[in-house]
XYZ file of C-alpha atoms in Angstrom:
528
model
C -2.872 18.284 -17.321
C -5.557 20.855 -16.633
C -5.743 23.209 -13.672
C -8.839 24.710 -12.136
C -8.990 27.217 -9.321
C -10.679 26.410 -6.035
C -10.673 28.297 -2.777
C -8.833 27.120 0.331
C -10.065 28.989 3.376
C -10.462 32.192 1.404
C -9.417 33.360 -1.993
C -7.105 36.347 -2.342
C -5.106 38.073 -5.005
C -1.941 40.033 -4.613
C -0.639 41.744 -7.722
C 2.757 43.329 -8.009
C 6.047 43.650 -9.823
C 6.894 40.650 -11.947
C 9.607 38.151 -11.204
C 8.170 35.398 -13.332
C 6.976 34.483 -16.798
C 3.345 34.298 -15.713
C 1.021 37.106 -16.668
C -0.412 37.137 -13.119
C 2.429 36.203 -10.713
C 0.558 37.372 -7.621
C -2.493 35.239 -8.176
C -2.586 33.217 -5.009
C -5.631 31.129 -5.250
C -4.655 27.519 -4.878
C -4.535 25.705 -8.138
C -6.317 22.393 -8.089
C -4.899 20.094 -10.737
C -7.053 17.474 -12.314
C -4.614 14.538 -12.064
C -4.632 10.827 -11.682
C -2.421 10.995 -8.585
C -3.628 13.851 -6.267
C -1.540 14.406 -3.173
C -2.880 13.401 0.229
C -2.696 17.034 1.199
C -4.923 18.159 -1.638
C -7.441 15.504 -0.701
C -7.333 16.655 2.892
C -8.034 20.240 1.819
C -10.770 19.292 -0.564
C -12.601 17.269 2.047
C -12.405 19.735 4.915
C -15.853 21.050 5.692
C -14.796 24.584 6.422
C -16.664 27.863 5.872
C -14.693 31.011 5.151
C -15.638 34.579 4.432
C -14.460 36.384 1.356
C -11.343 38.534 1.595
C -11.697 42.209 0.782
C -9.129 43.900 -1.431
C -7.361 47.176 -0.771
C -6.402 49.479 -3.600
C -4.105 51.657 -1.544
C -1.175 49.260 -1.335
C 2.137 49.787 -3.148
C 1.074 46.617 -4.946
C -1.696 47.146 -7.483
C -3.882 45.378 -5.027
C -3.186 43.753 -1.660
C -5.167 41.001 -0.051
C -6.836 42.030 3.201
C -7.389 39.135 5.584
C -10.093 38.805 8.139
C -8.564 40.521 11.164
C -7.694 38.201 14.006
C -9.195 39.279 17.343
C -6.308 39.921 19.587
C -8.047 41.964 22.253
C -6.449 41.460 25.666
C -8.441 39.435 28.165
C -5.988 39.485 31.034
C -2.216 39.238 31.037
C -0.502 35.988 31.818
C 2.519 37.971 33.020
C 6.094 36.871 32.659
C 5.970 33.836 34.913
C 4.570 31.091 32.741
C 5.271 28.463 35.436
C 2.741 29.899 37.854
C 0.620 26.968 38.983
C -2.092 29.283 40.380
C -3.470 29.803 36.885
C -6.929 28.414 36.099
C -6.709 24.844 34.772
C -7.258 24.568 31.019
C -8.483 21.668 28.892
C -6.555 21.435 25.616
C -7.324 19.879 22.295
C -4.450 19.035 19.940
C -5.361 18.491 16.275
C -3.201 15.908 14.482
C -1.693 12.498 14.973
C 2.046 12.526 14.274
C 5.294 12.852 16.127
C 4.983 16.613 16.396
C 1.532 16.267 17.991
C 2.813 13.597 20.385
C 5.504 15.974 21.559
C 3.044 18.809 21.962
C 0.729 16.580 23.995
C 3.712 15.629 26.182
C 4.672 19.216 26.858
C 1.079 20.441 27.321
C 0.320 17.655 29.800
C 3.344 18.658 31.893
C 2.111 22.319 32.030
C 1.051 23.320 35.580
C -2.045 24.993 34.233
C -3.178 22.023 32.126
C -6.246 20.157 33.294
C -6.407 17.553 30.548
C -5.220 16.948 26.925
C -7.268 15.537 24.075
C -5.749 14.616 20.752
C -7.725 14.065 17.554
C -7.224 11.694 15.985
C -3.938 10.927 17.796
C -2.196 7.559 17.378
C -1.526 4.376 19.260
C 1.669 5.676 20.854
C 0.031 8.902 22.107
C -2.779 6.924 23.651
C -0.628 4.267 25.279
C 1.807 6.813 26.676
C -0.904 8.538 28.669
C 0.148 11.913 27.287
C -3.390 12.542 25.938
C -6.785 11.002 25.453
C -7.077 10.210 21.803
C -10.447 10.966 20.158
C -10.290 8.793 17.080
C -13.922 9.284 16.114
C -13.811 13.078 16.056
C -14.002 14.178 12.474
C -11.372 16.862 12.269
C -12.339 17.397 8.658
C -15.599 18.958 9.957
C -15.084 22.301 11.671
C -18.599 22.164 13.146
C -17.866 18.793 14.735
C -14.628 20.114 16.289
C -16.413 23.221 17.665
C -19.186 21.071 19.095
C -16.591 18.829 20.841
C -14.812 21.870 22.305
C -18.049 23.251 23.710
C -19.103 19.953 25.215
C -15.728 19.237 26.788
C -15.046 22.810 27.918
C -11.893 23.059 25.817
C -10.106 26.327 26.561
C -7.250 25.989 24.025
C -6.936 24.287 20.648
C -3.504 23.688 19.171
C -3.515 22.786 15.471
C -0.448 20.812 14.540
C -0.429 19.855 10.800
C -0.165 22.369 8.028
C -3.049 21.202 5.866
C -5.924 22.160 8.271
C -4.177 25.489 8.909
C -4.045 26.301 5.193
C -7.620 25.091 4.820
C -8.943 27.494 7.478
C -9.790 25.411 10.581
C -8.419 28.168 12.780
C -10.715 30.736 11.144
C -13.758 28.765 12.186
C -12.583 28.031 15.743
C -11.717 31.652 16.386
C -15.037 32.784 14.933
C -16.724 30.474 17.477
C -14.799 32.131 20.322
C -12.455 29.201 21.032
C -8.874 30.259 21.750
C -6.832 28.588 19.006
C -3.103 28.571 18.465
C -2.262 28.669 14.812
C -2.554 31.037 11.858
C -5.632 31.763 9.823
C -5.919 30.302 6.334
C -4.816 33.621 4.840
C -1.727 33.890 7.091
C -0.907 30.222 6.513
C -0.272 31.073 2.931
C 3.303 31.724 4.075
C 3.664 27.962 3.871
C 0.796 27.094 1.567
C 2.371 29.021 -1.328
C 6.099 29.439 -1.679
C 5.388 32.002 -4.389
C 3.468 34.051 -1.846
C 6.254 33.873 0.618
C 8.855 34.897 -1.925
C 6.957 37.978 -2.993
C 6.433 38.988 0.631
C 10.267 38.758 0.966
C 10.621 41.041 -2.074
C 8.344 43.685 -0.650
C 9.767 43.779 2.874
C 13.447 43.241 1.982
C 13.768 39.879 3.674
C 16.933 38.089 2.463
C 16.155 35.005 0.409
C 17.442 33.128 -2.625
C 16.967 34.527 -6.122
C 14.075 32.808 -7.849
C 11.450 32.779 -10.582
C 8.011 31.077 -10.704
C 6.651 29.029 -13.613
C 3.581 27.106 -14.766
C 4.944 26.252 -18.255
C 7.491 23.390 -18.122
C 9.315 24.487 -21.324
C 9.785 28.057 -20.070
C 10.965 26.695 -16.716
C 13.560 24.460 -18.426
C 14.806 27.342 -20.561
C 15.438 29.391 -17.430
C 17.139 26.457 -15.744
C 19.445 26.033 -18.754
C 20.351 29.742 -18.537
C 21.113 29.522 -14.830
C 22.912 26.184 -14.832
C 23.201 23.564 -12.105
C 23.150 23.068 -9.192
C 19.693 24.617 -8.861
C 16.628 24.067 -6.653
C 13.151 23.096 -7.899
C 10.193 23.530 -5.519
C 6.497 22.747 -5.717
C 4.573 25.907 -4.871
C 2.059 24.218 -2.522
C 1.997 21.727 0.254
C 3.766 18.518 -0.543
C 4.301 16.842 2.867
C 7.933 17.933 3.015
C 8.813 16.181 -0.254
C 8.226 18.837 -2.928
C 11.833 20.079 -3.111
C 14.555 18.827 -5.448
C 18.120 20.030 -5.084
C 19.242 19.279 -8.630
C 23.006 18.819 -9.096
C 22.602 18.459 -12.854
C 20.406 19.990 -15.594
C 18.877 16.534 -16.296
C 17.821 16.148 -12.667
C 16.273 19.658 -12.709
C 14.370 18.905 -15.898
C 13.041 15.657 -14.388
C 11.849 17.546 -11.322
C 9.988 20.081 -13.503
C 8.348 17.286 -15.443
C 7.461 15.428 -12.235
C 5.568 18.494 -10.952
C 4.181 20.214 -14.038
C 3.717 17.349 -16.483
C 3.254 14.114 -14.527
C 1.476 15.740 -11.603
C 3.316 13.701 -9.011
C 2.520 16.262 -6.318
C -1.086 16.874 -7.209
C -2.385 20.428 -6.690
C 0.869 21.398 -4.916
C 2.835 21.096 -8.150
C 0.691 23.159 -10.513
C 3.278 25.931 -10.144
C 6.989 25.563 -9.487
C 9.633 27.874 -8.012
C 13.109 27.633 -9.568
C 15.570 28.963 -7.051
C 19.278 29.598 -6.866
C 21.360 27.020 -5.044
C 22.705 28.351 -1.770
C 25.833 26.750 -0.399
C 26.142 26.532 3.360
C 24.536 24.939 6.402
C 20.823 24.614 6.926
C 19.300 25.414 10.272
C 15.824 25.777 11.753
C 14.668 28.875 13.545
C 11.389 29.017 15.463
C 9.526 32.007 16.836
C 6.176 32.263 18.603
C 4.092 35.081 17.148
C 0.981 36.847 18.514
C 0.222 39.029 15.516
C 2.502 41.900 16.412
C 5.219 40.460 18.623
C 7.580 37.526 18.244
C 9.761 35.678 20.728
C 12.368 33.119 19.639
C 12.430 29.505 20.738
C 15.622 27.692 21.422
C 17.668 26.764 18.349
C 17.377 23.392 16.627
C 18.870 21.769 13.521
C 17.476 18.872 11.555
C 18.736 16.406 8.959
C 16.571 16.430 5.782
C 18.440 13.925 3.693
C 17.629 10.227 4.075
C 21.212 8.919 4.161
C 24.281 9.288 6.365
C 26.456 12.280 5.515
C 23.336 14.141 4.311
C 23.070 12.070 1.110
C 20.067 10.872 -0.838
C 16.639 12.412 -1.348
C 15.062 14.916 0.969
C 12.647 13.688 3.591
C 10.416 15.280 6.197
C 13.388 14.969 8.617
C 15.478 12.067 9.826
C 16.633 13.558 13.082
C 17.308 16.836 14.950
C 19.176 18.267 17.900
C 18.945 21.312 20.121
C 20.668 23.631 20.675
C 22.347 24.139 17.269
C 25.864 25.510 17.767
C 25.860 27.230 14.404
C 23.031 29.586 15.525
C 25.075 31.886 17.739
C 23.394 34.618 19.793
C 24.632 37.129 17.239
C 23.053 35.161 14.350
C 19.794 34.721 16.238
C 19.611 38.535 16.658
C 20.185 39.002 12.963
C 17.490 36.491 12.146
C 14.992 38.173 14.443
C 15.808 41.700 13.163
C 16.018 41.010 9.422
C 13.779 37.983 8.841
C 11.241 37.229 11.603
C 10.300 40.766 12.656
C 9.926 42.137 9.113
C 7.696 39.141 8.275
C 5.483 39.698 11.287
C 5.275 43.424 10.662
C 4.708 42.868 6.947
C 1.872 40.437 7.458
C 0.252 42.846 9.927
C 0.687 45.767 7.462
C -1.076 43.665 4.801
C -4.049 43.298 7.130
C -3.279 39.640 7.830
C -1.829 39.230 11.307
C 0.075 35.971 11.867
C -0.638 34.128 15.103
C 1.215 30.854 15.699
C 4.686 29.453 15.105
C 6.906 30.822 12.404
C 9.349 28.115 11.439
C 12.052 29.608 9.272
C 14.172 27.229 7.327
C 17.464 29.114 6.929
C 20.685 28.720 5.034
C 23.759 30.127 6.732
C 25.730 30.960 3.601
C 29.243 29.593 3.375
C 30.673 32.738 1.732
C 29.108 35.461 3.864
C 28.180 33.602 7.037
C 24.832 35.358 6.926
C 21.340 33.808 7.044
C 18.942 33.653 4.085
C 15.354 32.438 4.296
C 14.775 29.210 2.395
C 11.152 28.754 3.289
C 8.558 29.251 5.985
C 6.477 26.660 7.757
C 3.572 27.877 9.826
C 3.665 25.193 12.634
C 6.129 23.409 14.825
C 8.648 21.455 12.838
C 8.841 17.684 12.901
C 11.229 16.345 14.277
C 12.523 19.681 15.727
C 9.420 19.936 17.901
C 10.444 16.782 19.743
C 13.773 18.137 20.924
C 12.277 21.558 21.759
C 9.411 20.157 23.816
C 11.612 17.889 25.970
C 13.791 20.943 26.758
C 10.945 23.440 27.424
C 10.351 24.097 31.148
C 7.796 26.934 30.851
C 4.022 26.351 31.103
C 3.269 25.794 27.423
C -0.517 26.257 27.968
C -0.040 29.794 29.235
C 2.549 30.620 26.592
C 0.243 29.611 23.769
C -2.738 31.364 25.333
C -0.620 34.496 25.569
C 0.002 34.221 21.857
C -3.697 33.837 21.157
C -4.397 36.991 23.197
C -1.673 39.150 21.687
C 0.338 39.211 24.937
C 3.677 37.605 24.070
C 5.613 40.800 24.820
C 5.246 39.927 28.545
C 6.365 36.323 28.257
C 9.798 34.744 28.689
C 10.662 31.119 28.175
C 12.661 28.770 30.336
C 14.694 25.914 28.877
C 16.509 23.030 30.488
C 20.305 23.239 30.251
C 22.204 20.687 28.225
C 21.040 19.248 24.936
C 18.481 16.982 23.295
C 18.547 14.811 20.214
C 15.880 12.862 18.262
C 16.744 10.068 15.862
C 13.915 9.135 13.487
C 13.251 5.474 12.803
C 11.544 5.009 9.416
C 10.125 2.156 7.347
C 12.674 0.718 4.929
C 12.072 2.258 1.514
C 11.057 5.690 2.858
C 10.780 8.331 1.335
C 9.781 5.987 -1.499
C 7.482 2.991 -1.249
C 7.494 1.107 2.039
C 5.672 -1.756 3.654
C 3.023 -1.083 6.282
C 1.941 -3.264 9.166
C 5.378 -4.481 10.305
C 5.790 -5.338 14.014
C 7.689 -3.068 16.415
C 8.642 -4.527 19.802
C 10.552 -3.629 22.929
C 9.573 0.040 23.008
C 9.032 0.073 26.762
C 12.507 -1.447 27.336
C 13.989 1.157 25.004
C 12.552 4.091 27.026
C 14.295 2.706 30.093
C 17.641 2.093 28.390
C 19.076 5.289 29.861
C 17.840 8.398 31.697
C 16.118 11.159 29.771
C 14.654 8.998 26.938
C 11.241 9.621 25.431
C 9.932 7.888 22.289
C 7.424 9.901 20.268
C 5.200 8.056 17.844
C 4.561 9.426 14.320
C 3.019 6.470 12.487
C 1.969 3.591 14.669
C -1.169 1.548 15.414
C -2.013 -1.634 17.287
C -2.516 -4.966 15.600
C -5.213 -7.430 16.749
C -2.961 -8.629 19.551
C -2.103 -5.200 20.869
C 1.366 -5.051 19.426
C 2.663 -1.841 17.823
C 2.800 -1.867 14.061
C 4.235 0.688 11.657
C 1.709 2.578 9.557
C 3.783 5.364 8.040
C 7.135 6.333 6.542
C 8.564 8.098 9.540
C 7.373 5.993 12.478
C 9.244 6.752 15.724
C 11.170 9.723 17.089
C 13.629 8.310 19.603
C 14.468 11.335 21.768
C 16.958 11.787 24.571
C 18.242 14.585 26.783
C 21.762 14.853 28.133
C 24.147 17.242 29.848
C 25.888 17.481 26.485
C 24.956 16.791 22.856
C 27.252 13.808 22.860
C 25.460 12.353 25.900
C 22.056 12.938 24.322
C 23.252 11.229 21.148
C 24.645 8.221 22.964
C 21.405 7.788 24.947
C 19.225 8.012 21.857
C 21.224 5.377 19.996
C 21.278 3.149 23.119
C 17.514 3.221 23.087
C 17.413 2.362 19.391
C 19.594 -0.713 20.138
C 16.800 -2.014 22.317
C 14.033 -1.646 19.719
C 13.166 -4.782 17.768
C 12.000 -3.635 14.354
C 13.880 -5.351 11.505
C 11.884 -3.513 8.858
C 12.960 -0.111 10.211
C 16.067 1.979 9.506
C 17.668 5.151 10.824
C 20.557 7.437 10.204
C 23.604 6.656 12.241
C 25.166 10.148 12.157
C 22.588 12.532 13.579
C 24.429 15.552 14.950
C 27.556 14.939 12.834
C 27.985 18.636 12.005
C 28.137 19.532 15.693
C 30.031 16.567 17.065
C 32.997 14.375 16.229
C 31.861 11.727 13.776
C 30.709 8.477 15.384
C 29.023 5.753 13.416
C 26.458 3.351 14.807
C 25.835 -0.038 13.106
C 22.301 -0.502 11.930
C 20.508 -3.714 12.838
C 18.626 -6.060 10.635
């Protein structure tokens, strides 16, 4: 396997104290591996037609050199104030980039905003289009920044929300901001918090952000030697973007060795796996924490917790997420304050100090350690989580358009968020075989009946299309996010599963125990 360097958005180097066997551990250019099985993410990045300026380097940092990112323009252009529900605001046309369940939920929340005039979604999907939550622009080439900018100018778009991680890492936001279009999402340089786990880890080192002990490797034999010294269980991660699948929690040395070979030898994760992070195993409970960031300020969203494993009881391989609920009882107010003070705020201030202000959503994957009860950062994502976004958006009562515009303008310090009382839950319906191989094109029926099975139900589409007769078909692994609100978490759960009972999709499956950590265990029989 050979690796060659190519630039994503902009190239930058950050050299510092060594935690790894590599001679240049702070080299953060993306490594493009020449492999027979490149990941879909690497193909996405390679094909994006994005122009990016070079990044200057500062020699005055405590590191030998520190990357300096193109400064994000956060000049104030009028405060939105605290009241984000003020319907007297000028109406805004919004473009959402993406076509999954997260983007469907964002379209749903944006459309409900009092200051929203219209929502476009590119490319969108069949469910987004049929729900009326947005007008899908399937022929807009989101791989071409110039085409997106042209569309925004022609349609009078006043806010762009970039959903998926790949275009963020590739630098789409850089080009839109340069064109004067308010865009919610981080620059390519700031998106390295997700684009390179190695980058994120070293930022944690410098700014004393609690995280698991780790080392980074490109040589499989050296990685295996370290794994043998540390013992199992141990965690193996692909450095780059791997669509939520580049993590192996190895319970044995053999499983850890296989994960290393999968990434560094076989190239199963394409460019994302040219470098691996070997990380200590943290025992405890995982939870998701979200904060909106305007470059200098951060405000927390409501808590949410997802289920990564494919099987009941949190068993089987990791997935992009099989369900979620909000609020998460484990994230007490005290813990939320600790997370803000010791993880989120130091990250925001650290990125700003490095000349790379972060604007967008910081999604912190946390482990609440069993021994100490304290949070440690597992990883950062730089966009709304999926499926957590679904439960957050059905609970949000503030004007999302104005909130996101405030973030773009650097004005979040004057914003407060309103949330509906009670709880929300989403249960993901996936194609049988996911996260492995699965069949595409299977028929899904009775979705309209399912949405009316009980109050407070909303079905978000992640991977659907129409067949020749106008019937929904499954086109992805995670296909539907069956979401419900309730006065209690138990009521939300019962409503979500009642809706699933109405859906006729024999080739789909779902977990029957979403919320089991927060509620008395209740099993639901799967159909088919």
